[in-house]
Amino acid sequence: MGLLLLLGALQACTGGIKLGYNNGVDLAAWWLDGHIDFTKAQSQQVRSDLRQLQLHNRQQDLPDYAQTLRQTQTLVTNDVSAEQVCAVGSSVRGYINALLEDVEPAATTLVQSLTPAQITYLERKYAKTNAEYRSDWLALTPTDLVQKRFDKALERAEMVYGRMDTAQKTLIRQQVEQSRFDPQQVQAERLRRQTDTLQTLRQLQRDSATAADTRTAVRGVLERSMRSPQPGYRAYAEALALQDCQSIALVHNSTTPKQRETAVRWLAGYERSLRELAAQR
């Protein structure tokens, strides 16, 4: 449940630039309602909590996000190392961890208001998204999986750098082919998180848990969602993250000065939008 509210808060706080951000509360509330099927009172409370989260994010966090984008603009004008790429990723994880702490009180309030029927509704939603994941990823042949991931990687690269040449496309495909990404591992962790969430919610209801106990339980689910208790998955995720940093560095270092200028303009546009949003009250 905590992870659901975190994702909803991310929609409200970082769900698109400018127009998307300013409509983030409505988008997040709609997304959450699709998982829980809110009562009118719950909907009002969640919207109020999301507005407070967005206000805090706008005033306290957006300037930090913008500063990270400013620093990244300087970074991308030169060749980069995998360590430098991972450092940017570490900054982003730090922002997510801070958001987790901000989400805890609202998640606690929501969890305390849930009914058994709503937990069952969430369970059915999980089953639906799991079926979609199986269709989208697990049903693919190895060749189709590589092609799908290559298409997505190329789309992201060209969004940042502009059109990539043949040699760069070949490099991106090679990185995808060598990737440790395993959709089976991802699905296993998804199922673990879902089971953890559902078991925690039902246990809290059986125990008629206090607000303090509920918040502790919510914090536990959030922490386990960010850092899996499964050693095998943690090792997989850490190895994949390092490999991704290496791949990003290789592709970036293949870019031309013109492509890097395009990347700087792309980052600067996002930085400018974040600073404008932070200035709104």
mmCIF file of C-alpha atoms in Angstrom, residues 12-13 34 41 65 82 85 110 113-114 119 125 137 143 180 188 195 205 213 228 232 243 246 257 269 271 274 279:
data_model
loop_
_atom_site.group_PDB
_atom_site.id
_atom_site.type_symbol
_atom_site.label_atom_id
_atom_site.label_comp_id
_atom_site.label_asym_id
_atom_site.label_seq_id
_atom_site.Cartn_x
_atom_site.Cartn_y
_atom_site.Cartn_z
ATOM 1 C CA ALA A 12 1.604 14.211 -8.276
ATOM 2 C CA CYS A 13 5.113 15.495 -7.681
ATOM 3 C CA GLY A 34 -7.967 2.333 -9.902
ATOM 4 C CA ALA A 41 -14.298 10.261 2.129
ATOM 5 C CA TYR A 65 16.016 18.351 -8.768
ATOM 6 C CA ALA A 82 30.332 4.601 -15.240
ATOM 7 C CA VAL A 85 26.653 7.966 -14.192
ATOM 8 C CA LEU A 110 -5.029 5.558 3.985
ATOM 9 C CA SER A 113 -9.192 3.429 6.381
ATOM 10 C CA LEU A 114 -9.100 0.400 4.073
ATOM 11 C CA ILE A 119 -7.784 -5.130 -0.119
ATOM 12 C CA LYS A 125 -5.745 -5.304 -9.660
ATOM 13 C CA TRP A 137 7.523 -9.409 -21.264
ATOM 14 C CA THR A 143 14.889 -12.289 -30.006
ATOM 15 C CA ARG A 180 21.705 -8.910 -17.377
ATOM 16 C CA ALA A 188 9.417 -12.706 -8.992
ATOM 17 C CA THR A 195 2.370 -10.541 -1.385
ATOM 18 C CA GLN A 205 -6.690 -5.432 10.096
ATOM 19 C CA ASP A 213 1.977 0.185 14.547
ATOM 20 C CA SER A 228 14.510 -6.387 -1.399
ATOM 21 C CA GLY A 232 19.576 -13.071 -4.816
ATOM 22 C CA GLN A 243 25.940 -2.608 -16.038
ATOM 23 C CA GLN A 246 28.547 1.262 -17.925
ATOM 24 C CA PRO A 257 29.706 17.506 -29.909
ATOM 25 C CA GLY A 269 14.612 22.685 -20.756
ATOM 26 C CA GLU A 271 15.710 22.426 -15.448
ATOM 27 C CA LEU A 274 11.325 22.724 -12.716
ATOM 28 C CA ALA A 279 8.427 29.506 -8.220
#
